[in-house]
């Protein structure tokens, strides 16, 4: 996995300053080298002088012009740089050679001389000192340093000209009133914004590909799961806090060598370069999902978000930036559709699916105008096999493509917002067909239909439903709305929640669909005053299987009974499932074991066949709530002989 890199360089460490520092260091290095050479020269000449002195053993410090003075003077005069030579024996010192105006050394440095002292190998008390002229050394070092500085200055000037940099910060600043260049950082998270990320991605894409592998990088597209729920529940300030926390976790996990940007809302992207292994990306994303999904403190509570990831293994120069982002986005969409909280790599088949979705979206409004949609109905039974109502489900019969399954067009309608006009048409069709049934003496107590998050967010939904009921002569007791568990658990102050409460206050039944597949709050269930909990079919399918664990299913049925609402088991297929559910106290069931979904004409025939099953005259079922009230009263009556 990519490791975090060191922090970026300080802002003051500009290329110009780096060059200047390097030039100064080079000058100091040249000076030190010259001085070191001067010391070596002085030691060499001092050793030669010491040898001449040792050849004249009669010479002493008291004899001023010793036997060694004349040859020593001739040798010293022929050497450039020696100013003076002195000899000390104990406390007695004498000058053996000195140029005009020069003095014998009495320390380590005596301008303009650098003093070097050498002990005599034959006399422990004798020390020879050489005064070496440093002026030529300093002049040579100065000339070399000047040449180096000129070279560095020329290189820096050429580089700045090539980069187009202004000579100063003041010159770079825009003139008053002039438009400022766009910011590169996202103001909230500090990551690259969309424009800056796409620009950096373009630079990477245009760079020469050095790798011979099939891929040389991975573009990842991230989308947060449950972010809208947090925004609606805790407000936008909490949402901003979540985005900041997620950004920090992305930065920490991916490291400084990875390009990360916020594309907008709760969508992010990252580019990992020089990686060709899907296994590596899978490892990174597994850690990413784990890190991002950790609890986030919000006030006194802790919330969490998930991460859906789409990945595209890219090769530089083969696609445009827009095409690469599109492919990573398609993979992210499939990760969302596959259940969220996972990584999916781009596949060419996703392009076909995307074109199909685009075609569906393009033809959707025309299909509504042409009324290509129709309803199918599936009966709902109580524990003694009485029909209590039917669930209405919409289908699309395309004139060319035939029957289009709902899992293909409903997500497209949700994503595009076209579910709102479709829902309005569905309410009108259901009301019309319910009235037609009753006019034939087959009056159902109610019809249940799905309502989506987008529909609940529509300000005109309640008025549209009231208008449809009034148009067909029906009332709220004739209609039940099924809301997905994730939708019902939206925030307390959300628009969707307000619509649900308004519908419940108007006496419409509210059922929580796919219960157990999401994340429910008991407080929300009580607050919404729901009438039914429809248990997701995945729990029912496990009944009778070798590793079936009844704990969750029993818990949901008991919860519904304790809350005083109906429990409805979906997807019932076998007699064994029916027996188990009845023994567990499940009050209603729905599924292929009782009846498959059927069109309106098929429903009429089916009801004709079963109209006498409940023993009521004319096949007219009484309204559901009076029946339920009677059942509840009977269940609450104490056994004979028991005093309450």
Coordinates of C-alpha atoms in Angstrom, one line a residue:
X1 CA 0.0 0.0 0.0
X2 CA 1.1 3.5 -0.7
X3 CA 2.9 5.0 2.3
X4 CA 2.4 8.6 3.5
X5 CA 5.2 10.8 2.1
X6 CA 7.0 13.6 3.9
X7 CA 5.4 16.9 4.2
X8 CA 5.7 19.2 1.2
X9 CA 8.5 21.8 1.1
X10 CA 8.1 25.1 2.9
X11 CA 6.8 27.9 0.8
X12 CA 9.9 30.1 1.3
X13 CA 12.1 27.3 -0.2
X14 CA 11.8 28.5 -3.8
X15 CA 14.0 27.3 -6.7
X16 CA 15.8 30.7 -6.8
X17 CA 16.6 30.5 -3.1
X18 CA 17.7 26.9 -3.4
X19 CA 20.2 27.9 -6.2
X20 CA 21.5 30.9 -4.1
X21 CA 22.1 28.6 -1.1
X22 CA 23.9 26.1 -3.3
X23 CA 26.1 28.8 -4.8
X24 CA 27.1 30.1 -1.3
X25 CA 27.9 26.6 -0.1
X26 CA 30.0 26.1 -3.2
X27 CA 32.0 29.3 -2.6
X28 CA 32.7 28.3 1.0
X29 CA 33.8 24.9 -0.2
X30 CA 36.2 26.5 -2.7
X31 CA 37.6 28.8 0.0
X32 CA 38.1 25.9 2.4
X33 CA 39.8 23.9 -0.3
X34 CA 42.2 26.7 -1.1
X35 CA 43.1 27.3 2.6
X36 CA 43.7 23.6 3.0
X37 CA 46.0 23.7 0.1
X38 CA 47.9 26.7 1.5
X39 CA 48.4 24.9 4.8
X40 CA 49.8 21.8 3.0
X41 CA 52.1 24.1 0.9
X42 CA 53.4 25.8 4.1
X43 CA 54.0 22.5 5.8
X44 CA 55.9 21.2 2.7
X45 CA 58.2 24.3 2.6
X46 CA 58.6 24.2 6.3
X47 CA 59.8 20.6 6.2
X48 CA 62.4 21.7 3.5
X49 CA 63.5 24.6 5.7
X50 CA 63.8 22.3 8.7
X51 CA 66.0 19.9 6.8
X52 CA 68.4 22.8 5.9
X53 CA 68.5 23.9 9.5
X54 CA 69.3 20.3 10.6
X55 CA 72.2 20.2 8.1
X56 CA 73.9 23.0 10.0
X57 CA 74.1 21.6 13.6
X58 CA 76.2 24.5 14.7
X59 CA 73.4 27.0 14.1
X60 CA 71.6 28.1 17.3
X61 CA 69.1 30.6 18.1
X62 CA 71.8 32.9 19.6
X63 CA 73.7 33.0 16.4
X64 CA 71.8 35.4 14.3
X65 CA 73.2 34.7 10.9
X66 CA 73.6 30.9 11.2
X67 CA 75.3 28.6 8.8
X68 CA 71.9 27.7 7.4
X69 CA 70.7 31.3 6.9
X70 CA 72.2 31.8 3.5
X71 CA 71.0 28.6 1.8
X72 CA 67.7 28.9 3.6
X73 CA 67.3 32.5 2.4
X74 CA 68.0 31.4 -1.2
X75 CA 65.6 28.5 -1.0
X76 CA 62.8 30.6 0.6
X77 CA 63.3 33.5 -1.9
X78 CA 62.7 31.1 -4.8
X79 CA 59.4 29.9 -3.4
X80 CA 56.2 32.0 -3.8
X81 CA 54.2 32.6 -0.7
X82 CA 56.7 32.3 2.1
X83 CA 56.9 35.6 4.0
X84 CA 59.1 34.6 6.9
X85 CA 60.7 31.6 8.6
X86 CA 61.5 31.5 12.3
X87 CA 63.2 29.1 14.8
X88 CA 62.4 28.8 18.5
X89 CA 64.6 26.7 20.8
X90 CA 62.8 26.8 24.2
X91 CA 62.2 30.4 25.0
X92 CA 64.8 31.7 22.6
X93 CA 63.5 32.6 19.1
X94 CA 65.2 34.0 16.0
X95 CA 64.2 34.9 12.4
X96 CA 66.0 32.8 9.8
X97 CA 64.3 34.4 6.8
X98 CA 61.9 37.4 6.3
X99 CA 60.9 39.3 3.3
X100 CA 60.8 43.1 3.5
X101 CA 58.1 44.2 6.0
X102 CA 57.3 40.7 7.1
X103 CA 57.5 39.5 10.7
X104 CA 58.1 36.1 12.2
X105 CA 54.9 34.2 13.2
X106 CA 53.9 34.4 16.8
X107 CA 50.4 32.7 16.5
X108 CA 48.2 30.7 14.1
X109 CA 47.2 33.6 11.9
X110 CA 48.9 37.0 11.5
X111 CA 47.5 39.0 8.5
X112 CA 48.4 38.5 5.8
X113 CA 50.2 35.3 6.8
X114 CA 48.9 31.9 7.7
X115 CA 51.3 30.4 10.3
X116 CA 52.3 26.8 10.3
X117 CA 54.6 25.3 13.0
X118 CA 56.7 22.2 12.7
X119 CA 58.6 20.5 15.5
X120 CA 62.2 19.4 14.8
X121 CA 62.6 15.6 14.7
X122 CA 66.2 15.9 16.2
X123 CA 65.6 18.5 18.9
X124 CA 62.5 18.2 21.1
X125 CA 62.7 21.8 22.1
X126 CA 63.1 23.3 18.6
X127 CA 60.0 24.5 16.6
X128 CA 60.2 25.9 13.1
X129 CA 57.4 28.4 12.1
X130 CA 56.6 29.4 8.5
X131 CA 54.5 32.5 7.7
X132 CA 52.7 31.7 4.4
X133 CA 51.0 34.5 2.4
X134 CA 47.2 33.9 2.1
X135 CA 46.5 36.9 -0.2
X136 CA 47.0 34.9 -3.5
X137 CA 45.0 32.1 -2.0
X138 CA 42.0 34.4 -1.2
X139 CA 42.3 36.1 -4.6
X140 CA 42.1 32.7 -6.4
X141 CA 39.2 31.6 -4.3
X142 CA 37.3 34.8 -5.0
X143 CA 37.8 34.5 -8.7
X144 CA 36.6 30.9 -8.7
X145 CA 33.6 31.8 -6.6
X146 CA 32.7 34.7 -8.8
X147 CA 32.8 32.4 -11.8
X148 CA 30.5 29.9 -10.0
X149 CA 28.0 32.6 -9.0
X150 CA 27.9 33.9 -12.6
X151 CA 27.2 30.3 -13.8
X152 CA 24.4 29.7 -11.3
X153 CA 22.9 33.1 -12.0
X154 CA 22.8 32.4 -15.7
X155 CA 21.2 29.0 -15.2
X156 CA 18.6 30.5 -12.8
X157 CA 17.8 33.3 -15.3
X158 CA 17.3 30.9 -18.1
X159 CA 15.1 28.6 -16.0
X160 CA 13.0 31.5 -14.8
X161 CA 12.6 32.7 -18.4
X162 CA 11.5 29.3 -19.4
X163 CA 9.0 29.0 -16.6
X164 CA 7.7 32.4 -17.2
X165 CA 8.1 33.4 -13.6
X166 CA 8.0 37.1 -12.5
X167 CA 11.0 38.3 -10.6
X168 CA 9.2 39.0 -7.4
X169 CA 6.0 38.3 -5.4
X170 CA 4.8 41.9 -6.0
X171 CA 5.2 41.4 -9.7
X172 CA 3.2 38.1 -9.6
X173 CA 0.3 39.7 -7.7
X174 CA -2.6 40.7 -9.9
X175 CA -3.2 44.4 -10.5
X176 CA -6.1 46.0 -8.5
X177 CA -9.3 45.1 -10.2
X178 CA -7.8 42.4 -12.3
X179 CA -9.4 38.9 -12.1
X180 CA -7.5 36.6 -9.8
X181 CA -6.4 33.1 -11.0
X182 CA -8.8 30.3 -9.9
X183 CA -7.9 28.6 -6.6
X184 CA -6.6 25.1 -6.7
X185 CA -7.7 23.9 -3.3
X186 CA -11.2 23.0 -2.2
X187 CA -12.1 25.5 0.4
X188 CA -13.7 23.0 2.8
X189 CA -11.4 20.0 2.7
X190 CA -8.1 21.4 1.4
X191 CA -7.9 18.8 -1.3
X192 CA -7.6 19.7 -5.0
X193 CA -10.8 21.1 -6.4
X194 CA -12.4 19.6 -9.6
X195 CA -10.6 21.9 -12.0
X196 CA -7.2 21.5 -10.4
X197 CA -7.6 17.7 -10.2
X198 CA -8.6 17.4 -13.8
X199 CA -5.6 19.6 -14.8
X200 CA -3.2 17.4 -12.8
X201 CA -4.7 14.3 -14.3
X202 CA -4.3 15.8 -17.8
X203 CA -0.6 16.5 -17.0
X204 CA -0.1 12.8 -15.9
X205 CA -1.9 11.6 -19.0
X206 CA 0.2 13.7 -21.4
X207 CA 3.5 12.7 -19.8
X208 CA 5.6 10.2 -21.6
X209 CA 4.8 6.7 -20.6
X210 CA 8.0 5.0 -19.3
X211 CA 6.4 1.7 -18.3
X212 CA 6.0 -1.1 -20.8
X213 CA 3.2 -2.6 -18.8
X214 CA -0.4 -2.7 -19.9
X215 CA -1.4 -0.1 -17.3
X216 CA 0.6 2.5 -15.4
X217 CA -1.9 4.0 -12.9
X218 CA -5.3 3.7 -11.4
X219 CA -8.0 6.4 -11.2
X220 CA -10.5 5.9 -8.4
X221 CA -13.9 7.5 -8.0
X222 CA -15.3 7.7 -4.4
X223 CA -18.9 8.4 -3.2
X224 CA -20.0 8.4 0.4
X225 CA -22.8 6.1 1.5
X226 CA -25.3 7.5 4.1
X227 CA -24.0 11.1 3.7
X228 CA -27.5 12.5 2.8
X229 CA -28.9 10.8 5.9
X230 CA -26.4 12.6 8.1
X231 CA -27.0 15.9 6.3
X232 CA -30.7 15.5 6.8
X233 CA -30.5 14.2 10.4
X234 CA -27.8 16.5 11.9
X235 CA -27.7 19.4 9.4
X236 CA -25.2 20.7 6.9
X237 CA -22.6 21.8 9.5
X238 CA -22.3 18.2 10.6
X239 CA -22.1 17.2 6.9
X240 CA -19.2 19.5 6.5
X241 CA -17.5 18.0 9.5
X242 CA -17.9 14.5 8.0
X243 CA -16.4 15.7 4.7
X244 CA -13.4 17.1 6.5
X245 CA -12.9 13.9 8.5
X246 CA -13.2 11.7 5.4
X247 CA -10.7 13.9 3.5
X248 CA -8.2 13.6 6.3
X249 CA -8.7 9.8 6.3
X250 CA -8.2 9.6 2.6
X251 CA -5.0 11.7 2.8
X252 CA -3.6 9.6 5.7
X253 CA -4.4 6.3 4.1
X254 CA -3.3 7.0 0.6
X255 CA -0.2 9.0 1.5
X256 CA 1.4 12.2 0.2
X257 CA 2.4 10.6 -3.2
X258 CA -1.2 10.2 -4.3
X259 CA -3.2 12.9 -6.1
X260 CA -6.6 13.4 -4.3
X261 CA -9.4 15.8 -5.2
X262 CA -12.9 16.6 -4.2
X263 CA -15.1 16.7 -7.3
X264 CA -18.1 18.1 -5.6
X265 CA -20.7 17.2 -2.9
X266 CA -19.6 13.9 -1.4
X267 CA -17.7 12.7 -4.4
X268 CA -13.9 12.4 -4.4
X269 CA -11.3 11.0 -6.8
X270 CA -7.7 9.8 -6.5
X271 CA -4.9 9.0 -8.9
X272 CA -2.3 6.4 -7.9
X273 CA 0.5 6.4 -10.5
X274 CA 2.9 3.6 -11.5
X275 CA 0.7 0.8 -10.3
X276 CA -0.3 -2.0 -12.5
X277 CA -1.7 -4.6 -10.1
X278 CA -5.4 -4.9 -9.3
X279 CA -4.5 -6.8 -6.2
X280 CA -2.6 -3.8 -4.9
X281 CA -5.6 -1.5 -5.5
X282 CA -7.9 -4.0 -3.8
X283 CA -5.7 -4.0 -0.8
X284 CA -5.6 -0.2 -0.7
X285 CA -9.4 0.1 -1.1
X286 CA -10.0 -2.5 1.6
X287 CA -8.1 -0.4 4.0
X288 CA -9.8 2.8 2.7
X289 CA -13.3 1.4 3.3
X290 CA -12.3 0.3 6.8
X291 CA -10.8 3.7 7.7
X292 CA -13.5 5.8 6.2
X293 CA -16.3 3.7 7.9
X294 CA -15.0 4.3 11.4
X295 CA -17.3 6.3 13.7
X296 CA -17.2 10.1 13.4
X297 CA -18.1 12.1 16.5
X298 CA -20.9 14.6 15.8
X299 CA -21.8 16.5 19.0
X300 CA -22.7 13.9 21.6
X301 CA -23.3 11.1 19.1
X302 CA -21.2 9.1 16.7
X303 CA -22.2 8.6 13.1
X304 CA -20.6 6.7 10.2
X305 CA -20.5 6.8 6.4
X306 CA -19.6 4.1 3.9
X307 CA -17.5 4.3 0.8
X308 CA -18.4 3.1 -2.7
X309 CA -15.4 3.0 -5.0
X310 CA -15.1 2.7 -8.8
X311 CA -11.6 2.1 -10.2
X312 CA -10.2 2.3 -13.7
X313 CA -6.8 0.9 -14.6
X314 CA -5.4 3.4 -17.1
X315 CA -2.6 3.7 -19.6
X316 CA -1.3 7.2 -20.3
X317 CA -2.2 8.8 -23.5
X318 CA -4.9 6.3 -24.6
X319 CA -8.0 8.3 -23.4
X320 CA -9.0 11.8 -22.6
X321 CA -9.4 13.0 -19.0
X322 CA -13.2 13.1 -19.4
X323 CA -13.3 9.5 -20.7
X324 CA -11.2 8.3 -17.8
X325 CA -13.4 10.0 -15.2
X326 CA -16.5 8.7 -17.0
X327 CA -15.2 5.1 -16.8
X328 CA -14.3 5.4 -13.1
X329 CA -17.7 7.0 -12.4
X330 CA -19.5 4.1 -14.2
X331 CA -17.6 1.6 -12.0
X332 CA -18.6 3.6 -8.9
X333 CA -22.3 3.5 -10.0
X334 CA -22.1 -0.3 -10.3
X335 CA -20.5 -0.4 -6.7
X336 CA -23.5 1.6 -5.5
X337 CA -26.0 -0.7 -7.4
X338 CA -24.3 -3.8 -6.1
X339 CA -24.9 -2.9 -2.5
X340 CA -22.5 0.0 -1.6
X341 CA -19.4 -0.2 0.6
X342 CA -17.3 -2.0 -2.0
X343 CA -14.8 -1.6 -4.9
X344 CA -15.7 -2.4 -8.5
X345 CA -13.3 -2.2 -11.4
X346 CA -14.5 -0.8 -14.7
X347 CA -15.5 -3.3 -17.4
X348 CA -16.5 -2.7 -21.0
X349 CA -19.9 -4.1 -20.3
X350 CA -20.6 -1.1 -18.1
X351 CA -20.7 1.0 -21.2
X352 CA -23.5 -1.0 -22.7
X353 CA -25.4 -0.8 -19.4
X354 CA -24.8 3.0 -19.4
X355 CA -26.1 3.3 -22.9
X356 CA -29.2 1.3 -21.9
X357 CA -29.8 3.6 -19.0
X358 CA -29.4 6.6 -21.2
X359 CA -31.8 5.1 -23.7
X360 CA -34.3 4.4 -20.9
X361 CA -34.0 7.9 -19.6
X362 CA -34.5 9.4 -23.1
X363 CA -37.6 7.3 -23.7
X364 CA -39.1 7.5 -20.2
X365 CA -41.2 10.7 -20.5
X366 CA -42.5 9.6 -23.9
X367 CA -43.5 6.3 -22.3
X368 CA -45.4 8.1 -19.6
X369 CA -47.2 10.3 -22.2
X370 CA -48.1 7.2 -24.2
X371 CA -49.1 5.3 -21.0
X372 CA -46.9 2.4 -21.8
X373 CA -46.9 1.5 -18.1
X374 CA -49.3 -0.9 -16.4
X375 CA -49.9 -2.3 -12.9
X376 CA -49.6 -5.8 -11.5
X377 CA -51.0 -6.8 -8.1
X378 CA -50.0 -9.3 -5.5
X379 CA -52.4 -10.2 -2.7
X380 CA -51.5 -10.0 0.9
X381 CA -53.0 -12.6 3.4
X382 CA -53.5 -12.6 7.1
X383 CA -52.6 -15.6 9.3
X384 CA -55.9 -17.4 8.5
X385 CA -55.6 -17.0 4.7
X386 CA -57.9 -14.0 4.3
X387 CA -57.0 -11.4 1.7
X388 CA -56.4 -8.1 3.4
X389 CA -55.3 -6.1 0.4
X390 CA -53.0 -6.1 -2.6
X391 CA -49.6 -4.6 -3.4
X392 CA -49.5 -2.7 -6.7
X393 CA -46.3 -2.8 -8.7
X394 CA -45.6 -0.8 -11.9
X395 CA -44.4 -2.5 -15.1
X396 CA -43.2 -1.1 -18.5
X397 CA -44.2 -2.6 -21.8
X398 CA -42.0 -1.1 -24.5
X399 CA -43.5 -1.1 -28.0
X400 CA -40.2 -2.4 -29.5
X401 CA -38.1 -3.9 -26.6
X402 CA -41.0 -5.6 -24.9
X403 CA -41.3 -5.9 -21.1
X404 CA -38.6 -3.9 -19.4
X405 CA -38.0 -5.2 -15.8
X406 CA -38.4 -2.6 -13.0
X407 CA -34.8 -3.1 -11.8
X408 CA -33.8 -1.6 -15.1
X409 CA -36.0 1.5 -15.2
X410 CA -36.8 2.3 -11.6
X411 CA -33.2 3.3 -10.6
X412 CA -32.9 5.4 -13.8
X413 CA -36.2 7.1 -12.9
X414 CA -35.0 7.7 -9.3
X415 CA -31.7 9.1 -10.4
X416 CA -33.1 11.4 -13.1
X417 CA -36.1 12.6 -11.0
X418 CA -38.6 11.1 -13.5
X419 CA -39.9 8.9 -10.7
X420 CA -42.1 11.9 -9.7
X421 CA -44.3 12.0 -12.8
X422 CA -44.3 8.2 -12.9
X423 CA -45.5 8.1 -9.3
X424 CA -48.2 10.6 -10.1
X425 CA -49.4 8.4 -13.0
X426 CA -49.3 5.2 -10.8
X427 CA -51.5 6.7 -8.1
X428 CA -54.1 7.7 -10.7
X429 CA -54.0 4.2 -12.4
X430 CA -54.3 2.4 -9.0
X431 CA -57.2 4.5 -7.9
X432 CA -59.0 4.0 -11.2
X433 CA -58.5 0.2 -11.2
X434 CA -59.5 -0.1 -7.5
X435 CA -62.8 1.7 -8.4
X436 CA -63.3 -0.6 -11.4
X437 CA -62.9 -3.6 -9.1
X438 CA -65.4 -2.3 -6.6
X439 CA -67.8 -1.5 -9.4
X440 CA -67.7 -5.3 -10.2
X441 CA -68.6 -6.2 -6.7
X442 CA -64.9 -7.1 -5.9
X443 CA -64.1 -4.4 -3.4
X444 CA -60.7 -4.8 -1.9
X445 CA -60.1 -3.1 1.5
X446 CA -57.0 -1.2 0.2
X447 CA -54.2 -1.1 -2.3
X448 CA -50.6 -0.7 -1.2
X449 CA -48.0 1.0 -3.5
X450 CA -44.3 2.0 -3.2
X451 CA -43.3 5.6 -2.7
X452 CA -39.7 6.7 -3.2
X453 CA -37.5 9.3 -1.6
X454 CA -37.7 11.6 -4.6
X455 CA -41.5 11.4 -4.5
X456 CA -41.6 12.3 -0.8
X457 CA -39.3 15.2 -1.5
X458 CA -41.7 16.6 -4.1
X459 CA -43.7 19.5 -2.5
X460 CA -46.7 18.7 -4.7
X461 CA -47.0 15.0 -3.8
X462 CA -49.7 15.3 -1.1
X463 CA -51.8 17.6 -3.2
X464 CA -51.5 15.3 -6.2
X465 CA -52.6 12.3 -4.1
X466 CA -55.5 14.2 -2.7
X467 CA -56.6 15.3 -6.2
X468 CA -56.4 11.7 -7.5
X469 CA -58.5 10.4 -4.5
X470 CA -61.1 13.1 -5.0
X471 CA -61.2 12.5 -8.7
X472 CA -62.0 8.8 -8.2
X473 CA -64.2 9.1 -5.1
X474 CA -61.8 7.4 -2.7
X475 CA -60.4 8.2 0.7
X476 CA -57.1 7.8 2.6
X477 CA -58.3 4.5 4.1
X478 CA -58.2 3.0 0.5
X479 CA -54.5 3.6 0.0
X480 CA -51.3 2.3 1.8
X481 CA -47.9 3.7 1.0
X482 CA -44.8 1.4 1.3
X483 CA -41.6 3.2 2.1
X484 CA -38.2 1.6 1.9
X485 CA -36.5 1.3 5.3
X486 CA -33.6 3.6 4.3
X487 CA -36.1 6.2 3.2
X488 CA -38.2 6.0 6.4
X489 CA -35.1 6.5 8.5
X490 CA -34.4 9.9 6.9
X491 CA -33.7 12.8 9.3
X492 CA -36.2 14.2 11.7
X493 CA -36.2 17.6 10.0
X494 CA -36.0 16.3 6.4
X495 CA -38.7 17.2 3.8
X496 CA -39.3 13.5 3.2
X497 CA -40.0 13.0 6.9
X498 CA -42.4 15.9 7.0
X499 CA -44.3 14.4 4.0
X500 CA -44.6 11.0 5.7
X501 CA -45.9 12.5 8.9
X502 CA -48.5 14.5 6.9
X503 CA -49.7 11.4 5.1
X504 CA -49.9 9.5 8.4
X505 CA -51.9 12.4 9.9
X506 CA -54.3 12.2 7.0
X507 CA -55.0 8.5 7.9
X508 CA -53.0 7.0 5.0
X509 CA -51.5 3.6 6.1
X510 CA -47.6 3.7 6.2
X511 CA -45.7 0.4 5.8
X512 CA -41.9 0.1 6.1
X513 CA -40.7 -2.1 3.2
X514 CA -37.7 -4.4 3.2
X515 CA -37.5 -4.1 7.0
X516 CA -34.2 -5.6 8.4
X517 CA -32.1 -4.9 5.3
X518 CA -31.2 -1.3 6.4
X519 CA -30.7 0.5 9.7
X520 CA -33.8 1.4 11.7
X521 CA -34.3 3.5 14.8
X522 CA -37.1 2.5 17.2
X523 CA -37.6 6.2 18.0
X524 CA -38.2 6.9 14.2
X525 CA -40.7 4.0 14.0
X526 CA -42.7 5.4 16.9
X527 CA -42.4 8.9 15.6
X528 CA -43.7 8.0 12.2
X529 CA -46.7 6.0 13.5
X530 CA -46.2 3.2 11.0
X531 CA -48.9 0.6 10.4
X532 CA -46.8 -2.3 9.1
X533 CA -43.3 -3.7 9.1
X534 CA -42.7 -5.7 5.9
X535 CA -39.9 -8.2 6.7
X536 CA -37.4 -8.5 3.9
X537 CA -37.6 -11.7 1.9
X538 CA -33.9 -12.6 2.5
X539 CA -34.8 -13.5 6.1
X540 CA -37.8 -15.6 5.0
X541 CA -35.8 -17.6 2.5
X542 CA -33.6 -19.0 5.2
X543 CA -36.4 -20.8 6.9
X544 CA -35.8 -24.6 6.7
X545 CA -32.3 -24.2 5.4
X546 CA -29.5 -26.2 7.2
X547 CA -27.9 -23.2 8.9
X548 CA -31.0 -21.2 9.5
X549 CA -30.8 -18.9 12.6
X550 CA -34.3 -17.8 13.7
X551 CA -33.1 -15.1 16.1
X552 CA -33.3 -12.1 13.9
X553 CA -36.6 -13.1 12.3
X554 CA -38.2 -13.8 15.7
X555 CA -36.9 -10.5 17.0
X556 CA -38.5 -8.5 14.1
X557 CA -41.8 -10.2 14.5
X558 CA -41.8 -9.7 18.3
X559 CA -40.8 -6.0 17.7
X560 CA -43.7 -5.4 15.5
X561 CA -46.1 -7.0 18.0
X562 CA -44.7 -4.9 20.8
X563 CA -45.0 -1.7 18.8
X564 CA -48.6 -2.6 18.0
X565 CA -48.1 -2.8 14.2
X566 CA -48.6 -5.6 11.7
X567 CA -45.7 -7.8 10.7
X568 CA -45.8 -8.9 7.0
X569 CA -43.4 -11.6 5.7
X570 CA -42.4 -11.0 2.1
X571 CA -41.3 -13.6 -0.5
X572 CA -43.1 -16.6 1.1
X573 CA -42.6 -19.6 -1.1
X574 CA -43.1 -22.9 0.8
X575 CA -45.6 -24.5 3.2
X576 CA -42.7 -24.9 5.7
X577 CA -42.1 -21.2 5.7
X578 CA -45.9 -20.5 6.2
X579 CA -46.0 -22.9 9.2
X580 CA -42.9 -21.4 10.9
X581 CA -44.2 -17.8 10.4
X582 CA -47.6 -18.6 11.9
X583 CA -46.0 -20.3 14.9
X584 CA -43.7 -17.3 15.4
X585 CA -46.7 -14.9 15.4
X586 CA -46.3 -13.3 12.0
X587 CA -49.6 -11.6 11.2
X588 CA -49.5 -11.3 7.4
X589 CA -47.8 -12.9 4.5
X590 CA -47.1 -12.3 0.8
X591 CA -45.3 -14.3 -1.8
X592 CA -45.5 -16.8 -4.7
X593 CA -46.8 -19.5 -2.4
X594 CA -50.1 -17.6 -2.2
X595 CA -50.2 -15.8 -5.5
X596 CA -47.8 -14.4 -8.2
X597 CA -48.1 -10.7 -9.3
X598 CA -51.0 -10.4 -11.8
X599 CA -52.4 -7.8 -14.1
X600 CA -55.7 -6.1 -13.4
X601 CA -57.8 -8.5 -15.7
X602 CA -56.0 -11.5 -14.0
X603 CA -56.7 -10.1 -10.6
X604 CA -60.4 -9.8 -11.5
X605 CA -60.5 -13.5 -12.4
X606 CA -58.5 -14.6 -9.4
X607 CA -60.8 -12.6 -7.1
X608 CA -63.9 -14.2 -8.7
X609 CA -62.4 -17.7 -8.0
X610 CA -61.7 -16.8 -4.3
X611 CA -64.6 -14.5 -3.6
X612 CA -66.4 -16.9 -1.2
X613 CA -63.2 -18.0 0.6
X614 CA -63.9 -15.8 3.6
X615 CA -67.6 -16.6 3.9
X616 CA -68.8 -13.1 3.4
X617 CA -71.7 -12.4 1.2
X618 CA -71.0 -11.2 -2.3
X619 CA -67.3 -11.5 -1.8
X620 CA -67.1 -8.0 -0.3
X621 CA -64.3 -7.8 2.3
X622 CA -64.9 -5.5 5.2
X623 CA -62.5 -2.6 5.7
X624 CA -59.2 -3.8 7.1
X625 CA -59.1 -1.7 10.2
X626 CA -62.4 -2.8 11.7
X627 CA -61.2 -6.4 11.2
X628 CA -57.9 -5.7 12.8
X629 CA -59.6 -4.0 15.7
X630 CA -61.8 -7.0 16.2
X631 CA -58.8 -9.4 16.0
X632 CA -56.9 -7.2 18.5
X633 CA -59.9 -7.2 20.9
X634 CA -60.2 -10.9 20.7
X635 CA -56.5 -11.4 21.3
X636 CA -56.5 -9.1 24.3
X637 CA -59.5 -10.8 25.9
X638 CA -58.4 -12.8 29.0
X639 CA -59.1 -16.6 29.0
X640 CA -62.2 -17.8 30.9
X641 CA -61.7 -18.0 34.6
X642 CA -58.9 -15.4 34.6
X643 CA -59.7 -12.1 36.4
X644 CA -58.0 -8.9 35.2

